[in-house]
Each structure stands twice: as structure tokens, then as C-alpha cells.
Short mmCIF file of C-alpha atoms in Angstrom, two decimals:
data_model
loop_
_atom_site.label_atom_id
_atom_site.label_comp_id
_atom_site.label_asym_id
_atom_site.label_seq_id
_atom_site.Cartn_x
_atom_site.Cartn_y
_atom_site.Cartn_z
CA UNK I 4 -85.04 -128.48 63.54
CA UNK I 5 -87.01 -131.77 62.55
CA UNK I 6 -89.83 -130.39 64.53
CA UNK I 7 -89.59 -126.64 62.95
CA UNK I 8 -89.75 -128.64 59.35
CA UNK I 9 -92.48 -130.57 60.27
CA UNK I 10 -94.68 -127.73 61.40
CA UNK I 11 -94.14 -125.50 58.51
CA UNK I 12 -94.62 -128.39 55.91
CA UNK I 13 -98.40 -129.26 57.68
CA UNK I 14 -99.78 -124.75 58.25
CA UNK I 15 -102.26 -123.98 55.56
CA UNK I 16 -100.58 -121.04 55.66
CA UNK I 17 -98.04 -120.34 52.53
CA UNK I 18 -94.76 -119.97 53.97
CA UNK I 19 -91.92 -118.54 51.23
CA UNK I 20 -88.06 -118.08 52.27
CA UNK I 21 -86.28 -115.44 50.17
CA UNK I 22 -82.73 -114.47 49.71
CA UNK I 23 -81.29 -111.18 49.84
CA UNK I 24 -81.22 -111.35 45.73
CA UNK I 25 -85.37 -112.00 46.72
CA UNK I 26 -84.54 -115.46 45.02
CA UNK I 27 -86.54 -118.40 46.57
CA UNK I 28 -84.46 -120.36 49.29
CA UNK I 29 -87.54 -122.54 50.48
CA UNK I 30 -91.18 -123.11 50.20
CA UNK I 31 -93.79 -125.24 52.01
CA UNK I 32 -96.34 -127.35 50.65
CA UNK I 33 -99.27 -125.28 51.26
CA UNK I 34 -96.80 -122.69 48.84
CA UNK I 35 -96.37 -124.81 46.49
CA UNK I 36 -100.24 -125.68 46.28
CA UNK I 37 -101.09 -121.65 45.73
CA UNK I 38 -98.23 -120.83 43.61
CA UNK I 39 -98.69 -123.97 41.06
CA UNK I 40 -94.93 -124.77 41.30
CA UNK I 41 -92.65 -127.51 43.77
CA UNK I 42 -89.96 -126.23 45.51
CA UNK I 43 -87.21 -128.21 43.74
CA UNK I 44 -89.11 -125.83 40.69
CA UNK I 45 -88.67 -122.78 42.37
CA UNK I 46 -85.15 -122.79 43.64
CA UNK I 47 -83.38 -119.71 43.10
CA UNK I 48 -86.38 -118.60 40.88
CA UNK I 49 -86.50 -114.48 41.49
CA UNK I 50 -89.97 -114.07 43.18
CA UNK I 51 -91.67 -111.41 40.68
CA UNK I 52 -90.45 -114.32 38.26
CA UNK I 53 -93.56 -116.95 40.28
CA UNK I 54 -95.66 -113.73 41.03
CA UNK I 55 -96.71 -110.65 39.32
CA UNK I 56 -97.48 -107.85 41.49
CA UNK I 57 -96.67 -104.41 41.25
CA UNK I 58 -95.75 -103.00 44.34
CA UNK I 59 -94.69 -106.76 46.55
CA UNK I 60 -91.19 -105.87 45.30
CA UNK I 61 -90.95 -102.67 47.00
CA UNK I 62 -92.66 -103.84 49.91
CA UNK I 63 -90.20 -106.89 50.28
CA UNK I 64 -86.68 -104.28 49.64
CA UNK I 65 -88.43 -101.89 52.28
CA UNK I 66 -88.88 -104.62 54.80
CA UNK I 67 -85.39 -105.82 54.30
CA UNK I 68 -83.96 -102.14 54.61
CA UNK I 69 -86.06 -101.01 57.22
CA UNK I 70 -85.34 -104.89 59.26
CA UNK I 71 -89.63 -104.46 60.24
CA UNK I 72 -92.15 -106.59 59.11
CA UNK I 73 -94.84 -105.40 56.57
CA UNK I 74 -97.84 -106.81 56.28
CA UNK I 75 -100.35 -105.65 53.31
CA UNK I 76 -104.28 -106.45 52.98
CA UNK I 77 -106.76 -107.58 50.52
CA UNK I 78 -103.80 -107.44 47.67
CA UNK I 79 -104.44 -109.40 44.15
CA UNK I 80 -101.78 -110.94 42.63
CA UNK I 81 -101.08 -113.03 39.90
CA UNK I 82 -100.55 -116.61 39.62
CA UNK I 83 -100.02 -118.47 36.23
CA UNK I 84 -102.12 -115.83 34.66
CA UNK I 85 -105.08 -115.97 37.64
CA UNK I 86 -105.74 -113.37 40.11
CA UNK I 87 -106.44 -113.57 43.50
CA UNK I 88 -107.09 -111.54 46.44
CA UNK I 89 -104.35 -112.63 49.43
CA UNK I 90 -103.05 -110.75 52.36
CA UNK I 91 -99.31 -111.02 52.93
CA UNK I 92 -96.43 -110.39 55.81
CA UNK I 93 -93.07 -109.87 55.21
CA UNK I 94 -90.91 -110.31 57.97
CA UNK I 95 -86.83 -110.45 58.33
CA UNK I 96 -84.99 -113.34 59.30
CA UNK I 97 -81.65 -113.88 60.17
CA UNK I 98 -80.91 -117.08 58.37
CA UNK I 99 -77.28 -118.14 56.72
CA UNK I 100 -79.93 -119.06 53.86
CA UNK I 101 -82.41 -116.52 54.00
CA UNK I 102 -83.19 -112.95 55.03
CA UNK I 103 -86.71 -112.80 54.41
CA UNK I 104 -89.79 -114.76 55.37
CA UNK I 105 -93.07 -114.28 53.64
CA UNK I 106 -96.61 -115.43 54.41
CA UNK I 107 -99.28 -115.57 52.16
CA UNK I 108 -103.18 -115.99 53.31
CA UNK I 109 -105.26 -116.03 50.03
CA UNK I 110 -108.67 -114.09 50.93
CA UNK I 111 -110.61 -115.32 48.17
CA UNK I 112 -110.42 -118.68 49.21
CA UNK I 113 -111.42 -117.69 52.92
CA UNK I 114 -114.74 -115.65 50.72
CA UNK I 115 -115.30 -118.59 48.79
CA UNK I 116 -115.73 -120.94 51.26
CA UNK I 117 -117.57 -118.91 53.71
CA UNK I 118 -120.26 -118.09 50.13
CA UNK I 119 -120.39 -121.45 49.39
CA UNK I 120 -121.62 -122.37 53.42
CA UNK I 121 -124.25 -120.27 52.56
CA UNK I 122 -125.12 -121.77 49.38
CA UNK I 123 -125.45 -124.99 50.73
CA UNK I 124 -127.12 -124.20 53.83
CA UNK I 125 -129.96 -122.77 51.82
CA UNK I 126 -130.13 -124.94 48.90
CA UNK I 127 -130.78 -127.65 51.60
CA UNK I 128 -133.10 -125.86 53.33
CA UNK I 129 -135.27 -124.97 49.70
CA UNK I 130 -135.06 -128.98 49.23
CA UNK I 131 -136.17 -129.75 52.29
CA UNK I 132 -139.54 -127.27 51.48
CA UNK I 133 -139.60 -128.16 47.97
CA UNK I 134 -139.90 -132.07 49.31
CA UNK I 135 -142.18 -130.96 51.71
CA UNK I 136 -144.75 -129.16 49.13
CA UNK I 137 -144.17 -131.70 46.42
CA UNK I 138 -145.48 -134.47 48.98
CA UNK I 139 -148.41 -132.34 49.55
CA UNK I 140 -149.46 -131.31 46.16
CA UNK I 141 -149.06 -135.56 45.04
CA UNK I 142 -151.08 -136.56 47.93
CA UNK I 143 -154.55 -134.67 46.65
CA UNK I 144 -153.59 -134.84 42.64
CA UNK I 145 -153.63 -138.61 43.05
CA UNK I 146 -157.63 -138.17 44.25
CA UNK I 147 -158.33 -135.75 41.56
CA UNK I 148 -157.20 -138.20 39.29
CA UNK I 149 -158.84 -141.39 39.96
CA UNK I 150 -161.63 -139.26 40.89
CA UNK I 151 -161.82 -137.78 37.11
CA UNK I 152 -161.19 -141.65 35.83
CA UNK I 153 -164.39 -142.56 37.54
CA UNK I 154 -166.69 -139.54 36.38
CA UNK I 155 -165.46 -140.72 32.89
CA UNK I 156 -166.31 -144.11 32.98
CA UNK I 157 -169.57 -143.35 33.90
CA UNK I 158 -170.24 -140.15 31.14
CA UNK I 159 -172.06 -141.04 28.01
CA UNK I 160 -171.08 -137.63 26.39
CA UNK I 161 -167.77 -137.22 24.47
CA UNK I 162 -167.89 -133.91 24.96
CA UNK I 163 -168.39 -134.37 28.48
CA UNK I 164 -165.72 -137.29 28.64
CA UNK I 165 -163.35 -134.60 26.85
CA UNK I 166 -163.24 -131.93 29.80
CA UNK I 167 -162.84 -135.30 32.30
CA UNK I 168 -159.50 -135.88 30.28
CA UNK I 169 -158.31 -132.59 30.06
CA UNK I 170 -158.38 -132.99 34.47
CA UNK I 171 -156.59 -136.71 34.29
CA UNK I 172 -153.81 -135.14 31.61
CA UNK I 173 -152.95 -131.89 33.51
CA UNK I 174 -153.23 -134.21 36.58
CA UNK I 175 -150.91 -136.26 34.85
CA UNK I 176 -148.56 -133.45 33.83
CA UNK I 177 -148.71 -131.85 37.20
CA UNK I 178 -147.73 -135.32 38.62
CA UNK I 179 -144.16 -135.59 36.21
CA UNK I 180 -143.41 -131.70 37.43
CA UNK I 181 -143.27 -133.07 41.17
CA UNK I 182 -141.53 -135.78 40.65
CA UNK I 183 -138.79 -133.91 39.01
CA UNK I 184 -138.81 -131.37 42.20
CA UNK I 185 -138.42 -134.32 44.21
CA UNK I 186 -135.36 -135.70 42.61
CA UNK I 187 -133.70 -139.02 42.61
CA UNK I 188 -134.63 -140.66 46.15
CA UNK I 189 -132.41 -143.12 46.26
CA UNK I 190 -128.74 -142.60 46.96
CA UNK I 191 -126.15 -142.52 44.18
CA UNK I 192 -124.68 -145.92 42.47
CA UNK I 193 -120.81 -145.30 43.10
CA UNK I 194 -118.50 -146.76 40.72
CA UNK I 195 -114.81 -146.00 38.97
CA UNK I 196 -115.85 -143.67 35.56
CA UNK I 197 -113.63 -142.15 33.40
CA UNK I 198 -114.84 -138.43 32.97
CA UNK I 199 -114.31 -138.06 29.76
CA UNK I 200 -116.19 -140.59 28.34
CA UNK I 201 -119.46 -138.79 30.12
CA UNK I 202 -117.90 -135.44 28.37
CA UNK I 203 -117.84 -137.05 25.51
CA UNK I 204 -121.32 -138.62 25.58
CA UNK I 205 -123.25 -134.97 26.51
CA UNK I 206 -121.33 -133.41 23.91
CA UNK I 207 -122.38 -136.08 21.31
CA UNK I 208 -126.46 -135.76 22.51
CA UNK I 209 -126.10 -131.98 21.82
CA UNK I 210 -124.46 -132.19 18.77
CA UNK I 211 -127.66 -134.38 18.01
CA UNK I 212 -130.05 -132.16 19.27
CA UNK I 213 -128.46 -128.85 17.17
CA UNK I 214 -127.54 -130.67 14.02
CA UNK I 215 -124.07 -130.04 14.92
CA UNK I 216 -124.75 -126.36 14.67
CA UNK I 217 -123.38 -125.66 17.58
CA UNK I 218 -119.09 -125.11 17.82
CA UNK I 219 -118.14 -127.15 20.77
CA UNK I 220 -114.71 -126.86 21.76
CA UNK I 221 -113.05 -129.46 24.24
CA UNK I 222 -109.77 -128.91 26.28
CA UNK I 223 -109.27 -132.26 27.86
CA UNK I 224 -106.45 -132.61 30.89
CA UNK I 225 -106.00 -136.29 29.71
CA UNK I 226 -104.01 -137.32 33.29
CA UNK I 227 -107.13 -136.94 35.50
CA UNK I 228 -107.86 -140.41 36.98
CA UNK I 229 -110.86 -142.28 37.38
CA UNK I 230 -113.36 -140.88 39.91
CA UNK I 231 -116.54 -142.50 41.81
CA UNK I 232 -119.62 -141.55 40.16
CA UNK I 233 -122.77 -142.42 39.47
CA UNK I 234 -122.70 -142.38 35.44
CA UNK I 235 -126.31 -142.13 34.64
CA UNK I 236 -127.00 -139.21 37.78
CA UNK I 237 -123.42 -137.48 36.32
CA UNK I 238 -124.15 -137.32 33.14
CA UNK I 239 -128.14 -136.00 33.27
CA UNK I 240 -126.51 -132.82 35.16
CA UNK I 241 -123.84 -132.12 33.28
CA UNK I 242 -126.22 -132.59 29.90
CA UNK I 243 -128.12 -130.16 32.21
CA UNK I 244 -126.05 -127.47 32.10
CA UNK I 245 -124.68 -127.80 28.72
CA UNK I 246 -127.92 -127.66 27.32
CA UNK I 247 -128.36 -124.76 29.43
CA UNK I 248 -125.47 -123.26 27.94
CA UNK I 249 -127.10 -123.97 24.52
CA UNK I 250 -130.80 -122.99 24.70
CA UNK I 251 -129.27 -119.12 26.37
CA UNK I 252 -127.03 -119.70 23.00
CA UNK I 253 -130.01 -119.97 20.73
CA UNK I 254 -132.59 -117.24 22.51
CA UNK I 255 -129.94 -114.63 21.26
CA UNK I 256 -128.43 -116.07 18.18
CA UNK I 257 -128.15 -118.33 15.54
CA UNK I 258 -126.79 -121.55 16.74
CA UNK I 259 -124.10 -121.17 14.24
CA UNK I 260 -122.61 -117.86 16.04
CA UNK I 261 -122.38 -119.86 19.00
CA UNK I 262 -119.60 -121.56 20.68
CA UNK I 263 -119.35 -123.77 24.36
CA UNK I 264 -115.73 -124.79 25.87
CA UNK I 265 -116.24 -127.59 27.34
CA UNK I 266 -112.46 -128.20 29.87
CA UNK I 267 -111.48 -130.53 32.72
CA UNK I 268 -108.73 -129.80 35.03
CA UNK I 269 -107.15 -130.60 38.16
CA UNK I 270 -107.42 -128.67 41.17
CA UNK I 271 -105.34 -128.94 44.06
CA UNK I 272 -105.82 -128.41 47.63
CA UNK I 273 -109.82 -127.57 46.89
CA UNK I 274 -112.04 -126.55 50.19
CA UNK I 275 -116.16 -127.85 49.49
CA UNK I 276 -118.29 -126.64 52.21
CA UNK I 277 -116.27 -127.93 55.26
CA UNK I 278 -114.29 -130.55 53.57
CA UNK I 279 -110.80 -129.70 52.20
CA UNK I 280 -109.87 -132.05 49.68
CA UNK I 281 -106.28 -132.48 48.03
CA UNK I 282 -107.26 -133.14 44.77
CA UNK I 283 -110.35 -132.39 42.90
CA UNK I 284 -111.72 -132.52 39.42
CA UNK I 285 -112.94 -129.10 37.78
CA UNK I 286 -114.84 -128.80 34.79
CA UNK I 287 -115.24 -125.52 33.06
CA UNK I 288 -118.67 -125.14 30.53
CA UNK I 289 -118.23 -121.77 29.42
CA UNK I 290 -120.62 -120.04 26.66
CA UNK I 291 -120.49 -117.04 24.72
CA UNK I 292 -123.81 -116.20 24.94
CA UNK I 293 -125.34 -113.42 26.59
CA UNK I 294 -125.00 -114.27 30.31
CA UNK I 295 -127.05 -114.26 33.09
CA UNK I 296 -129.30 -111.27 34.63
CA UNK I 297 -127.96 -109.67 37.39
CA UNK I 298 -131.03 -110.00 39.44
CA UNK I 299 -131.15 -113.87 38.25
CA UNK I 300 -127.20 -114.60 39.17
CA UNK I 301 -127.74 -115.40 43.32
CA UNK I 302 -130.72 -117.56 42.90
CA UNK I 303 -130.52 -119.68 39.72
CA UNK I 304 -130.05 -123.19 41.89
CA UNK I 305 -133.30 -122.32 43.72
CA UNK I 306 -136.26 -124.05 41.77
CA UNK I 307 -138.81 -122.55 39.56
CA UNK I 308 -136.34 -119.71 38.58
CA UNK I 309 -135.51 -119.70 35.00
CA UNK I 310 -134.59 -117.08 32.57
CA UNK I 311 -136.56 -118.07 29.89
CA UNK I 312 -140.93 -117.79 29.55
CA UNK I 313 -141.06 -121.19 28.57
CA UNK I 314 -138.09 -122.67 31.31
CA UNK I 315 -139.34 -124.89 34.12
CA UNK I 316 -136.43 -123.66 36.33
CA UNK I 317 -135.54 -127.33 37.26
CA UNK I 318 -132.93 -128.03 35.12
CA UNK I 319 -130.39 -126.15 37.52
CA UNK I 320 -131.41 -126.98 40.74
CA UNK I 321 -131.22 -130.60 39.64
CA UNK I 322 -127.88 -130.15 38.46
CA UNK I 323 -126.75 -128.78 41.50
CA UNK I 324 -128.53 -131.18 43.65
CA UNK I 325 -126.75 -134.36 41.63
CA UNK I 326 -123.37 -132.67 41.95
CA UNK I 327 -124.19 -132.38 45.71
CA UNK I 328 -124.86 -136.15 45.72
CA UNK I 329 -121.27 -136.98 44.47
CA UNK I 330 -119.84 -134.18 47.66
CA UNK I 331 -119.40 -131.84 44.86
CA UNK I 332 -120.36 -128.25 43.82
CA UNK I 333 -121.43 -126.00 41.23
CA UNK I 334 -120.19 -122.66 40.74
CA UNK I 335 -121.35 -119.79 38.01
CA UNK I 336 -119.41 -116.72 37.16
CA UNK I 337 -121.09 -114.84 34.39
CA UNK I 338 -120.81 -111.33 32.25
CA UNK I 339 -122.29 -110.33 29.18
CA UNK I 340 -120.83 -112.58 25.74
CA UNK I 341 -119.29 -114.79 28.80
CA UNK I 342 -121.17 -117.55 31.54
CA UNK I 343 -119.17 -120.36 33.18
CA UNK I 344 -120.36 -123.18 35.09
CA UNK I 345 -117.41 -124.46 37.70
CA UNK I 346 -118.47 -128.25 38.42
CA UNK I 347 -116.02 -129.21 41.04
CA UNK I 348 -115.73 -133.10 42.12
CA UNK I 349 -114.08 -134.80 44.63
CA UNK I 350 -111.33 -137.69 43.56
CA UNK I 351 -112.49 -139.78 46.25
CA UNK I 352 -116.12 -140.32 47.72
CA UNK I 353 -116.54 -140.15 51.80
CA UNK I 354 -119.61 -143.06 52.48
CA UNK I 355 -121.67 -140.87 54.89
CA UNK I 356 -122.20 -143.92 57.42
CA UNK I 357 -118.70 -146.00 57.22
CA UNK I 358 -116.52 -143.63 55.18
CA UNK I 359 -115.46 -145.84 52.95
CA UNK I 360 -114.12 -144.91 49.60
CA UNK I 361 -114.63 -146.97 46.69
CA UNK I 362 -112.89 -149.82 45.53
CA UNK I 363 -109.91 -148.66 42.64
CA UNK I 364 -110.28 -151.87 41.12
CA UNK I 365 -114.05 -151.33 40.59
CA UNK I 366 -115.55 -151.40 37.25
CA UNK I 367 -117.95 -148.81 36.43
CA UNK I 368 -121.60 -150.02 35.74
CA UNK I 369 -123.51 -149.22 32.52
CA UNK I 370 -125.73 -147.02 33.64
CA UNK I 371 -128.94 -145.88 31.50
CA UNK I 372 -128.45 -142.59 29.34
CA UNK I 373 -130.81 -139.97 29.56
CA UNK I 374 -132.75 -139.23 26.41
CA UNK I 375 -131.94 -135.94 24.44
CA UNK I 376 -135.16 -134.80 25.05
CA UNK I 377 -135.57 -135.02 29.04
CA UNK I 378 -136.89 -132.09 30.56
CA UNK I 379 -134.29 -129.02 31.00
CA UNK I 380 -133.78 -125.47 32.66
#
């Protein structure tokens, strides 16, 4: 019986014992995780009372009449107001404490994951060519540089001397646009930071930039703890994407119409790429402005792909790329009047070579802010 405890507490799989009244008798932890609610919670709690869904109480009195097990596909439910996609068996038990046994597989989770693979896979492999071609381009521009520095030295002619520094300023500008494709080289400074406080630092620099214009709304969860970071890195992509938020804001309406929700939460029980990770911190930046393009939405991390005629289409793809830094991941969901940005970060960083975490008692370092003017999507 210790054994049969042990198992069921350890599946991924959601595992929900239910009384003949269809009042919860047990749940696992993987359960508890989905539904949002501990066991000791959920006691006696009437099912349809955790989760909304039309039909599941039918299907549970029919299984319970009928003694077969029912299983039903790509369902959605609801769960503290969210809906997702699960598939669910219902089976009958004969238990002195329970009559039914239900198992819950959430599909969206399963399509999530498996999306986000894919993401990854070819947001590395655009890095790796973006690297590749940004090393090629620097290698000749630095010739065509000093090359134009020596014509001009040796031109008597200003108006000559004037075309030799329009080739050693475009060189010049040509040069800063690589080295933002190539990114930060070096790997990210880990130390203890306190989200927040980089929240509340972006949202001060735009408030700066618009005048305070702009209605920015924050809906802090005030019990997430301290998480490894690299402060500077953290807060140049998420200054990123709120000033991406802003400038879609102010192509298609006055800044005063406009309004970004900046939130933090906690998720539990979080899956990035191949790592599943028990607790994770999720930030929401969600704009009413007019959302993405359809034929934009599956490739606005890719570089050079911006929305807007005068967007260098790097403020994204660095975003992304920092996040990726930290084992994190950014997510977009957008409709007209409605875009959110899902930054998702782990509470504890894996060390790639000795998988070490950082030290709790670490103090964060002072990192260097970014300027409200660097260069944006």
C-alpha cells in the first residue's frame, strides 16, 4: 500500500479519487499542480465545484452506472477561470473510499512543449547563421574602413574628403548593426535579483521616454523569491519588449489611449524545452494595441523581421536570445486590441558544465543600466 502511494504521488499523470456523491476522496501531486488546489483543499469538494465542464458530469454518472470506463479526447475545461485542452478516463473502482478513479492528461501542455522544441531548435539554428554572416560581413567592413581612412588622409578636396566619410560612417553604422546580431558573447553574470526591482526600473525608463503618457498598470505577486539573473542582460530584454509593447502602442494611437499590464506570477510544475521545472517565474506584458500580423506571429524572434518601416527587427530576437541565456523562454499570444509577451524563468539556474546552482546567500551585483535610447525592435 506504501508502494501503491508512492507511485501515484511521483506519475505526471493527474490522478483524482471520487466518491459516489462525485466529492473528492484523494488527489496526487501532479493533481494538485493542474487543478491549482492541495488535497487537504479539496477534500470533499464536489468536482464541478474545482472544474467547470459541461458534459464531465454526465460522463462520470454514466461510467459509474454503466461500471465501464470512459475515456474522452481533446476536451477543454476550466481551471480557476483558464482553459485547457486535456484528455480524461474515468474508470470504476471498488474502494470503501472511492468508486471512481479519474485521469487527467492535459494536451496543451503535451502541444506546448513539442512547439516550443521547435522554436528553439530553429532559433538556434538562425543564431548559429546569423553568427556565421555577421563574422563575414565584419571581416571585409573593417578593410573598407581603414581603407577609406587612408584615401582621406591623403585627399586635398573637402568635397572629395566628404564622400570618403560618408564610406567610414555607414562603415561605422554597418559595424554597430552586427554587433547587435551577434549578441552578448560572453556568458551571463549570475547573481540573486529581486524581479521586481528590474520591473520597476523598465517601467520607470518608459515612463521617461513617453512623458508618462503611457498608463502602465502593474500586478505584482509580491511572494516570488529571488532568482539568478544577470541584472543588466535581464533588464535590456525585458525593456525590449516593453518598449515593443509601446512603439506598436504609438503607430496606432495616441500614447494617452494606451495602456501595458505589466504582472509576475508563479507557475508551477513548468516544462522549458526538455527541462521540467517545479517552479518558475512568469511575467505577463500585455498591450492593448493593435496586435501582431498574422503572417508576422510565427517568425517575430527570427532577426530582421519587424513590423514597423523604420524597425531593425533585433529588438526581439535579442530578447529572446537573453531569456534563453537565463534557461528561459518567451512566449507571444496576440489578437487584435490584445498582444502578450509570456517571459517564463526558471527559479534556479542549471551551470551547463558542473550544474551548480547559485549561491542563496549571494548578493546581486550592480550591473550597468541600459540607456533609454538603446536600439529596439
Amino acid at each position: 500500500m506504501v508502494i501503491n502511494a508512492f507511485v501515484l504521488e511521483n506519475l505526471n499523470t493527474a490522478i483524482i479519487a471520487l466518491d459516489s456523491e462525485l466529492c473528492v476522496s484523494y488527489m496526487n501531486s501532479a493533481a494538485e499542480a493542474l487543478l491549482d488546489i492541495s488535497e487537504k483543499n479539496s477534500l470533499q469538494l464536489p468536482l464541478p465545484q474545482i472544474l467547470d465542464h459541461g458534459s464531465m458530469v454526465h460522463d462520470l454518472q454514466r461510467a459509474m452506472e454503466q461500471n465501464q470506463q470512459f475515456t474522452r479526447r481533446e476536451s477543454e475545461i476550466a481551471i480557476t477561470g483558464t482553459s485547457i485542452v486535456v484528455d480524461y478516463t474515468i474508470t470504476p473502482i471498488a474502494s470503501p473510499h472511492a468508486c471512481l478513479l479519474m485521469e487527467i492528461h492535459p494536451r496543451d501542455r503535451l502541444q506546448r512543449i513539442t512547439r516550443e522544441e521547435s522554436l528553439i531548435a530553429k532559433q538556434e539554428t538562425s543564431r548559429i547563421l546569423v553568427r556565421g554572416l555577421a563574422h563575414e560581413i565584419k571581416n571585409p567592413l573593417g578593410g573598407i574602413r581603414g581603407a577609406a581612412q587612408l584615401l582621406d588622409k591623403q585627399l586635398n578636396d573637402a568635397e572629395l574628403c566628404e564622400f570618403t566619410q560618408i564610406i567610414i560612417e555607414e562603415a561605422d553604422r554597418l559595424r554597430d548593426l552586427v554587433n547587435q546580431m551577434l549578441g552578448p558573447i560572453k556568458p551571463p553574470s549570475m547573481n540573486l535579483l529581486n524581479i521586481h526591482e528590474v520591473l520597476e526600473r523598465v517601467i520607470q525608463l518608459i515612463h521617461a521616454e513617453t512623458s508618462g503618457q503611457l498608463t502602465i498598470v502593474k500586478d505584482y505577486d509580491p511572494s516570488i523569491p529571488d532568482l539568478p539573473a544577470d541584472r543588466e542582460r535581464l533588464l535590456q530584454a525585458i525593456l525590449n519588449l516593453v518598449r515593443n509593447a509601446m512603439q506598436a502602442i504609438e503607430q496606432h494611437m495616441p500614447l494617452s489611449d494606451g495602456q501595458i499590464t505589466v504582472q509576475s506570477r508563479i507557475s508551477r510544475q513548468f516544462t522549458i524545452g526538455n527541462q521540467r521545472r517545479k517552479l518558475v517565474c512568469h511575467l505577463s506584458i500585455i498591450d492593448n494595441g493593435p496586435g501582431i500580423p498574422e503572417h508576422l506571429k510565427e517568425n517575430i524572434f527570427y532577426p530582421m523581421i519587424s513590423g514597423r518601416a523604420e524597425g531593425t527587427g533585433l529588438g526581439l530576437p535579442m530578447a529572446q536570445y537573453i531569456i534563453s541565456q537565463h534557461q528561459g523562454l518567451i512566449e507571444c499570444d496576440s489578437k487584435p486590441g490584445q498582444t502578450c509577451f509570456h517571459v517564463y524563468l526558471p527559479l534556479t539556474f542549471k551551470e551547463p558544465s558542473a550544474g551548480k546552482e547559485p549561491s542563496a546567500g549571494k548578493e546581486p551585483s550592480a550591473g550597468k543600466e541600459p540607456s533609454a535610447d538603446t536600439q529596439q525592435e
